Short mmCIF file of C-alpha atoms in Angstrom, two decimals:
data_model
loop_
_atom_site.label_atom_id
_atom_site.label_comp_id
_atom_site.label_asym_id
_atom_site.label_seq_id
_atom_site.Cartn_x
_atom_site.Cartn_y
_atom_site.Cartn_z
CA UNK A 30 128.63 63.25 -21.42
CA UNK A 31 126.02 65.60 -19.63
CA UNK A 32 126.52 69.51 -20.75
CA UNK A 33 126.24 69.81 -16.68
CA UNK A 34 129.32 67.98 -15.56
CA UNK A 35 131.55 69.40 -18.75
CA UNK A 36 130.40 73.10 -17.60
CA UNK A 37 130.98 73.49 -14.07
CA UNK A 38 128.80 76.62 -13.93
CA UNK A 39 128.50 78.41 -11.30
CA UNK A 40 127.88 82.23 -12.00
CA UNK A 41 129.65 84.96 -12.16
CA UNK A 42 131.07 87.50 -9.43
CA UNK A 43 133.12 90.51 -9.87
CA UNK A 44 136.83 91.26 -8.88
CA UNK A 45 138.79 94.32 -8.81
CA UNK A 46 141.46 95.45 -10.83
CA UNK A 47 145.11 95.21 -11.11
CA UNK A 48 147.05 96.39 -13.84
CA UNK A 49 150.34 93.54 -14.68
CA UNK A 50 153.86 95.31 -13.88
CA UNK A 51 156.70 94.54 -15.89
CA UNK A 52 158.65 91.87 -14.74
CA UNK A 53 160.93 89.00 -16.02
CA UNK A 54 160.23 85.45 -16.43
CA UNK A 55 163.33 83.85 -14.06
CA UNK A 56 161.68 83.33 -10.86
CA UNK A 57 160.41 80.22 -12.24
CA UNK A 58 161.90 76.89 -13.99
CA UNK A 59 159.94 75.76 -16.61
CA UNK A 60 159.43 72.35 -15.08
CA UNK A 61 158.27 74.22 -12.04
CA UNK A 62 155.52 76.20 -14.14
CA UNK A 63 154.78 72.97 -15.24
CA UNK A 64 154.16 71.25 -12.13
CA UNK A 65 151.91 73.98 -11.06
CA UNK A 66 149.57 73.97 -14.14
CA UNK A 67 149.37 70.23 -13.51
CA UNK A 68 148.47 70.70 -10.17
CA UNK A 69 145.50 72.92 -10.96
CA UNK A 70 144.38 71.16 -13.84
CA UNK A 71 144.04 67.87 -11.66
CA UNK A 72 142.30 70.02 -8.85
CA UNK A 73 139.71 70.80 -11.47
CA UNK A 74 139.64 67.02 -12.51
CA UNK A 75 139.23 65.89 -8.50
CA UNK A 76 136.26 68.10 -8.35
CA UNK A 77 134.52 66.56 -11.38
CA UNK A 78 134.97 69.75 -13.59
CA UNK A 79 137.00 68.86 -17.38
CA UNK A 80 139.49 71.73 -17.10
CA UNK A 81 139.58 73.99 -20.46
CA UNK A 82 143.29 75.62 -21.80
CA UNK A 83 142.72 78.33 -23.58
CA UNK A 84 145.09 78.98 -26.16
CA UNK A 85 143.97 82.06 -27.93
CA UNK A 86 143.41 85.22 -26.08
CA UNK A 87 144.81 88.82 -26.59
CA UNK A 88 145.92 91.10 -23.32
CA UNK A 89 146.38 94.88 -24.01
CA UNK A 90 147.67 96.54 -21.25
CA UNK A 91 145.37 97.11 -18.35
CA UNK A 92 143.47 93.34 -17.23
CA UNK A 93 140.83 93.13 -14.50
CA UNK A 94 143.10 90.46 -12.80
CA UNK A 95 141.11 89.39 -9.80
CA UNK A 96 138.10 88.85 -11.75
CA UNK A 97 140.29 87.02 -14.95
CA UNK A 98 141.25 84.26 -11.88
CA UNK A 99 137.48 84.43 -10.33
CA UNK A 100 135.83 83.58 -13.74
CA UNK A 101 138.98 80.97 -14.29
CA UNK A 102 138.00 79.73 -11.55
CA UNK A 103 134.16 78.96 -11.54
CA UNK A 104 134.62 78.05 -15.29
CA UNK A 105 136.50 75.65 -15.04
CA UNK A 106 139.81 77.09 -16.68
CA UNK A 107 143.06 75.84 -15.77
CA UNK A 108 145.41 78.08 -18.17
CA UNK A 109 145.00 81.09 -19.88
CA UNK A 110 147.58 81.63 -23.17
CA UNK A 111 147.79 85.92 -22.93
CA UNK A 112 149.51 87.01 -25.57
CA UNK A 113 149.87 91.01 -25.03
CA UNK A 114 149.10 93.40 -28.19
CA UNK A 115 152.88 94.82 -29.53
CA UNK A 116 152.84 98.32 -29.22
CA UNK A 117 156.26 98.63 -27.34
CA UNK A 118 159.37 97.18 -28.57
CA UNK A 119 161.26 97.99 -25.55
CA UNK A 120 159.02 95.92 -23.74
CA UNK A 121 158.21 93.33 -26.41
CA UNK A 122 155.97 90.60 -24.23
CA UNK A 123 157.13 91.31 -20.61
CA UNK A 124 153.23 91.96 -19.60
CA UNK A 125 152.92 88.37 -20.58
CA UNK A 126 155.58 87.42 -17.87
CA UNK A 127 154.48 89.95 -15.38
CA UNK A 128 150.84 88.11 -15.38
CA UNK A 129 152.70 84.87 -15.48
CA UNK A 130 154.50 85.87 -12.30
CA UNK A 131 151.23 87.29 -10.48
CA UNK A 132 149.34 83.87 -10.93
CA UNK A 133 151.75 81.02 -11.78
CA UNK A 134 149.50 78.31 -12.05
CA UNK A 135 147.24 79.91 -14.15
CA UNK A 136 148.61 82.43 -17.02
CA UNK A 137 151.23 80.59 -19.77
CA UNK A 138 153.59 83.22 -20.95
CA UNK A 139 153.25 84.23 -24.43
CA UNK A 140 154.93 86.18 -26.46
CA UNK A 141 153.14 89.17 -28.42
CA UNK A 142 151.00 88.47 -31.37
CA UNK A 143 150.56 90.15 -34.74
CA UNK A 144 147.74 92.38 -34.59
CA UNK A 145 149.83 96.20 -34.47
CA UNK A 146 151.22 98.36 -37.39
CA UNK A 147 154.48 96.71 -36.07
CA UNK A 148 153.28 92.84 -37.74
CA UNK A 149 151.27 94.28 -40.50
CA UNK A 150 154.44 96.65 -42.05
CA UNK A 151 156.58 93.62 -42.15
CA UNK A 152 159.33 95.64 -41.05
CA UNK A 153 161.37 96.72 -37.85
CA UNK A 154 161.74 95.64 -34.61
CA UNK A 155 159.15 92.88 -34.52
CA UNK A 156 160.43 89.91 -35.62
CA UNK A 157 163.59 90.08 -33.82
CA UNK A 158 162.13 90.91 -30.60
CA UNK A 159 160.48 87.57 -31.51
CA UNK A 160 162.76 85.78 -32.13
CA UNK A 161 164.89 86.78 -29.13
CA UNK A 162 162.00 85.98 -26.99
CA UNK A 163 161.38 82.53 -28.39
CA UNK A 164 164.88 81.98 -27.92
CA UNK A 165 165.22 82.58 -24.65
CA UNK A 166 162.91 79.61 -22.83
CA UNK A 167 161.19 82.33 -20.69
CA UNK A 168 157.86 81.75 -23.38
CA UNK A 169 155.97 78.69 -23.74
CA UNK A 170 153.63 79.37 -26.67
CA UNK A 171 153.89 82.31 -29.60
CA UNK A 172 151.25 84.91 -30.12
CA UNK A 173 148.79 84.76 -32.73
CA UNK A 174 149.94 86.50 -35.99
CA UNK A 175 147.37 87.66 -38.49
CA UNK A 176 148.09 86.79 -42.07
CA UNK A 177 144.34 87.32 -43.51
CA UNK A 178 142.10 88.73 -41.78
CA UNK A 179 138.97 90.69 -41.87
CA UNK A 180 137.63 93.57 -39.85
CA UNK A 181 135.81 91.96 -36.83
CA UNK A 182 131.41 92.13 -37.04
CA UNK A 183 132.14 95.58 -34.84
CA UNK A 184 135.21 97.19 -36.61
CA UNK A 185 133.03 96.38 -40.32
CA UNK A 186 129.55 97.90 -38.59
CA UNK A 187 131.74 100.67 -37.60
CA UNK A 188 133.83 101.05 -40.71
CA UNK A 189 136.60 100.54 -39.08
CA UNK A 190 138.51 98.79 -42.25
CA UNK A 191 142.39 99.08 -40.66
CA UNK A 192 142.14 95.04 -40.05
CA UNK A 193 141.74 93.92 -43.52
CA UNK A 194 144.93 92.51 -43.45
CA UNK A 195 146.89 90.67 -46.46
CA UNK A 196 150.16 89.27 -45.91
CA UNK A 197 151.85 86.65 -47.69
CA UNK A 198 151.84 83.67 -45.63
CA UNK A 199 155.23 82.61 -47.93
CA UNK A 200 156.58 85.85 -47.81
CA UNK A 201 160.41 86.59 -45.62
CA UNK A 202 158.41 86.61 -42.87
CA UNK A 203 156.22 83.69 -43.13
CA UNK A 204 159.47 82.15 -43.50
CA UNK A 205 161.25 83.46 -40.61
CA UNK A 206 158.28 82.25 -38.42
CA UNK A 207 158.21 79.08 -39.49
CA UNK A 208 161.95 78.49 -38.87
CA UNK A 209 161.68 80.02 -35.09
CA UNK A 210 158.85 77.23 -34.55
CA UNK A 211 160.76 74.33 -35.78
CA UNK A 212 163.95 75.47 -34.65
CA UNK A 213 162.56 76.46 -31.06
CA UNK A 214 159.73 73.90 -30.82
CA UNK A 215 157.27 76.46 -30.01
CA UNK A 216 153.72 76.51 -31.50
CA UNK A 217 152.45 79.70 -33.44
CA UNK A 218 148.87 81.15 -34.02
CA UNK A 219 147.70 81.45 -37.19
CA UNK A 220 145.03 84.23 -38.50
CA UNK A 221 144.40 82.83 -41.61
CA UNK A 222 140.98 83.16 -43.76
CA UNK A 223 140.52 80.56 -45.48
CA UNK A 224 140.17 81.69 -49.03
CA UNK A 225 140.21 78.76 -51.64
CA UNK A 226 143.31 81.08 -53.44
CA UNK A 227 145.48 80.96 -49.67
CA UNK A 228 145.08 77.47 -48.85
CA UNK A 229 147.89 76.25 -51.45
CA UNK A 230 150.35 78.63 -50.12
CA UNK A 231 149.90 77.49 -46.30
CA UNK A 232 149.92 73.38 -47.16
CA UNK A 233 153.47 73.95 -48.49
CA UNK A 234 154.83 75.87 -45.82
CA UNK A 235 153.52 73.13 -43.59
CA UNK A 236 155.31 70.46 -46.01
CA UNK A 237 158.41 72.74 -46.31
CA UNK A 238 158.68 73.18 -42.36
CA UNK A 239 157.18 69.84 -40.81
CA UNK A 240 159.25 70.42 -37.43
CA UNK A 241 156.99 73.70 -37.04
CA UNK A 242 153.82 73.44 -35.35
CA UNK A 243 151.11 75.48 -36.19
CA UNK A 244 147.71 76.44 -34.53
CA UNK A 245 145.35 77.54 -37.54
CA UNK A 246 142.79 79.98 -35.27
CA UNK A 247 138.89 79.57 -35.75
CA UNK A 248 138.30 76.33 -37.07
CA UNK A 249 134.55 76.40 -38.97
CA UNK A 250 134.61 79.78 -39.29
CA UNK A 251 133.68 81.46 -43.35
CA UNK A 252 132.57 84.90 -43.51
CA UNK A 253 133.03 85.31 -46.87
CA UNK A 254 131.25 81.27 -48.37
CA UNK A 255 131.58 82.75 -51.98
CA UNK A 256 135.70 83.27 -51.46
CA UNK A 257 136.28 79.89 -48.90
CA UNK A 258 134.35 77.45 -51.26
CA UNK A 259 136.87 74.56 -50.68
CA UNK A 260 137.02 75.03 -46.93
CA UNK A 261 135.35 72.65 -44.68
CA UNK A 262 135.14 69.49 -42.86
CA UNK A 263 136.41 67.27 -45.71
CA UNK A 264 138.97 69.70 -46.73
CA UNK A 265 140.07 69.87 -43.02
CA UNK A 266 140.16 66.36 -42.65
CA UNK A 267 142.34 65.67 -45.37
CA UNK A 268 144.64 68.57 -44.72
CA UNK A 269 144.90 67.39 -40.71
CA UNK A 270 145.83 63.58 -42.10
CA UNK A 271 148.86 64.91 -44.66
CA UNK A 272 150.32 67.69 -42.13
CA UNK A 273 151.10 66.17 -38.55
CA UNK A 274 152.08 69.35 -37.82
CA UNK A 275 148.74 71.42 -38.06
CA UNK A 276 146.41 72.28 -35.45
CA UNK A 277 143.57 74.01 -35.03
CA UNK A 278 141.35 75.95 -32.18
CA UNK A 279 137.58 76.37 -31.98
CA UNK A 280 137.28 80.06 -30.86
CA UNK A 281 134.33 80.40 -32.63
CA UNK A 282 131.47 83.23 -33.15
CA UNK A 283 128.45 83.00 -30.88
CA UNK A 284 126.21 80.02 -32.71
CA UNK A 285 124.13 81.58 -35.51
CA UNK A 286 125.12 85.08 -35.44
CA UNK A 287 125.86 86.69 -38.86
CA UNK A 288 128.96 87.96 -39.97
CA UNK A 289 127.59 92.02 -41.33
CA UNK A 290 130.21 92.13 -44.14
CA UNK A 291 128.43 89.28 -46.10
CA UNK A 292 125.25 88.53 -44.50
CA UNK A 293 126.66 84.49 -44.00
CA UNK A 294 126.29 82.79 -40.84
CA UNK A 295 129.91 82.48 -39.72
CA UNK A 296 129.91 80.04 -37.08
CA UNK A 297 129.40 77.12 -39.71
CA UNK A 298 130.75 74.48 -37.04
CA UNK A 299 127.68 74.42 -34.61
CA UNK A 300 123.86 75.02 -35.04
CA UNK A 301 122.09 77.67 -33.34
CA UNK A 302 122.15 75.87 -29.86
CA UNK A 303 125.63 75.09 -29.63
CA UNK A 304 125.83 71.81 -30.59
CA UNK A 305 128.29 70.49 -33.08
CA UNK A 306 127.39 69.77 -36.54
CA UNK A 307 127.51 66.12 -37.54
CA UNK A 308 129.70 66.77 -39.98
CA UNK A 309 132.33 68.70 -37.43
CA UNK A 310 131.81 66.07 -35.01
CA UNK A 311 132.82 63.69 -37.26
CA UNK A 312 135.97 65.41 -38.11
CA UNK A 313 136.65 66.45 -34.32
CA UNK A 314 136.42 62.65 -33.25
CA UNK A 315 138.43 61.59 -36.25
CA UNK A 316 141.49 63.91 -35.34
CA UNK A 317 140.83 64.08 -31.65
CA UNK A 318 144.67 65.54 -30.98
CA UNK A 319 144.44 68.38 -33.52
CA UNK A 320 142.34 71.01 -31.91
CA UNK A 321 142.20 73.44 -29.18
CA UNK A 322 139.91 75.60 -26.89
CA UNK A 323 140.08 79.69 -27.80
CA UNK A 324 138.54 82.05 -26.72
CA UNK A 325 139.79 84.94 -28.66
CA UNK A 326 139.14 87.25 -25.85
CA UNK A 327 140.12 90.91 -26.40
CA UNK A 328 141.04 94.66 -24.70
CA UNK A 329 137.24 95.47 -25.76
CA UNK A 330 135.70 92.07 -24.81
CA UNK A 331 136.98 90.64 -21.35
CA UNK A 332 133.23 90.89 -20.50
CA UNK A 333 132.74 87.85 -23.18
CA UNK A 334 135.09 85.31 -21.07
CA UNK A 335 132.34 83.89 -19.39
CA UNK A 336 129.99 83.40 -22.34
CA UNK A 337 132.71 81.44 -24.75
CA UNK A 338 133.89 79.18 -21.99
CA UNK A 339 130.38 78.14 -21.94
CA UNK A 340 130.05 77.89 -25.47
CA UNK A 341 132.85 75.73 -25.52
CA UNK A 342 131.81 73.71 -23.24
CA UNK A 343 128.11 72.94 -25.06
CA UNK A 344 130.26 72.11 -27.91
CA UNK A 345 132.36 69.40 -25.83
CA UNK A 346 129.50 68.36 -24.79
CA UNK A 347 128.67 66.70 -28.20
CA UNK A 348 131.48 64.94 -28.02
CA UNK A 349 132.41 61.34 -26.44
CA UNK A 350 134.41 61.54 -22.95
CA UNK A 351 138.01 61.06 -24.34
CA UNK A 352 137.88 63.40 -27.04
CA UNK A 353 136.36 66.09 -25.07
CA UNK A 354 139.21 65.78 -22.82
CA UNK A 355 141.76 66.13 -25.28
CA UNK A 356 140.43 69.30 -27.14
CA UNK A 357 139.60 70.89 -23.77
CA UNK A 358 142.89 70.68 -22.49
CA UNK A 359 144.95 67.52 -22.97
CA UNK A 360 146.39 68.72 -26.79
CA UNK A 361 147.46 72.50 -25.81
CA UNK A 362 149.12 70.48 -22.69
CA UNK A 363 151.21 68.24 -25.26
CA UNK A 364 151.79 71.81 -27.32
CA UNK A 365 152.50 73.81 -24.54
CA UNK A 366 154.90 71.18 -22.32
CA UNK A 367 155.59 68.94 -24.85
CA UNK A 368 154.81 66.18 -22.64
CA UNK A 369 151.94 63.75 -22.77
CA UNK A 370 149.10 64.70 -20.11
CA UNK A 371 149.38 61.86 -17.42
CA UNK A 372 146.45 61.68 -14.77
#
């Protein structure tokens, strides 16, 4: 498949502004969300362009809206997953529904992810709210919560060290997530280094919860080789076949950049140019239903949207037509609807 009919690419314009209202998520059914996300994903697919879901992005309070939908639009993106920064418990994720209810067929509500004091203490309102909003079928995916994580290449050159974060993946509240997922059917979003010492912990909750389905974030991604030794391809491979109920996205680092805590390449999934790896295309067309688009946009990187959708799309590009199709959009589909994609 030609990088040119996977990309779509047609530049880049600039919208105004609009800042998301609070709002509630009735006004639609969820099979009439559905039917509307179907309906622009297969007006992408009638113009030749493979849509792209993205699953993992982070909205923080104020969103250029117009020009989110324009660069949706002339990237080929069907369905942006927002999941809004917790900062608020009297709001909890209602920004997510507000942007849901501005552009139907093209935000997924989602509810707040872990990346606030209000994850990371491990007490308070959090996990109710949560819970409550999982519960209530208004949500369609949950929020990325960050178990390990490291300061981001800009928060470490700026020694900004707040997001070294260390939380027990099989702690109460590791738990507690796990049972929402396979008690609601809801996916959650894993921030998860992959440290040889952490892996153990996170293959048995997977084999003590196999109704919950989890997205592990930033496949082929080691900042730290010396501390992720056993992380890789074959590891992933073998971990993909035990646990049905893993999955992973590809938001990835821009192809050969270095992460500045260690020096290490971090991006270990693609060379320099884009391109997949042999050994991750491989795995990628071995377990062709496990993985997912992200783009791990940010509050202090919209301006990057345009620039991973494309590197997605050179990376889909090494891939063979059907399996393409299902990381770009037909697996977060099943995930998000729970329904098959059917052309």
């Amino acid at each position: 498949m030609s990088l040119a009919a996977l990309c779509g690419w047609r530049g880049l314009s600039s919208g105004g502004q609009a800042e998301a209202q609070s709002g509630g998520g009735g006004a639609l059914s969820a099979a009439q969300r559905i039917a509307g996300w179907a309906e622009r994903a297969r007006s992408l697919l009638q113009r030749g362009i493979l849509p792209i879901i993205d699953t993992e992005a982070t909205y923080g309070g104020q969103i250029p809206t117009d020009s989110m939908v324009e660069q949706m639009d002339r990237h080929g993106v069907a369905l942006v997953c927002f999941a809004p920064n917790f900062n608020d418990p009297a709001r909890g994720s209602r920004s997510s529904l507000a942007l849901a209810k501005q552009h139907p067929d093209r935000f997924v509500p989602t509810t707040c992810d872990g990346t606030t004091g209000y994850w990371f203490r491990q007490q308070g309102p959090f996990l109710e709210v949560m819970q409550r909003e999982a519960r209530s079928g208004d949500f369609f995916l949950l929020g990325e919560l960050e178990f390990r994580h490291y300061p981001s290449p800009a928060q470490y050159r700026a020694r900004k060290f707040g997001r070294d974060i260390i939380i027990p993946i099989d702690g109460a509240w590791g738990h507690a997530v796990f049972q929402l997922s396979s008690e609601t059917g809801l996916a959650f979003q894993i921030h998860y280094e992959p440290e040889d010492a952490l892996l153990a912990p996170l293959e048995k909750m997977l084999e003590a919860y196999p109704g919950a389905k989890v997205i592990w974030c930033h496949a082929g991604q080691v900042r730290y080789p010396d501390r992720q030794s056993a992380y890789g391809p074959d590891y992933l491979r073998q971990t993909l076949s035990r646990h049905p109920n893993l999955f992973c996205d590809l938001a990835l680092s821009e192809p050969g950049s270095r992460y500045p805590g260690s020096g290490a390449i971090h991006n270990t999934a693609q060379f320099g140019d884009g391109r997949l790896r042999h050994e991750w295309r491989r795995l990628l067309e071995t377990h062709p239903d496990r993985f997912t688009i992200g783009s791990d946009i940010a509050p202090d990187r919209y301006e990057d949207f345009p620039t991973k959708i494309v590197q997605s799309r050179t990376l889909l590009a090494s891939l063979s037509r059907d399996t393409a199709a299902r990381i770009a959009f037909q697996n977060a589909w099943r995930l998000l609807t729970r329904q098959e994609w059917t052309a």
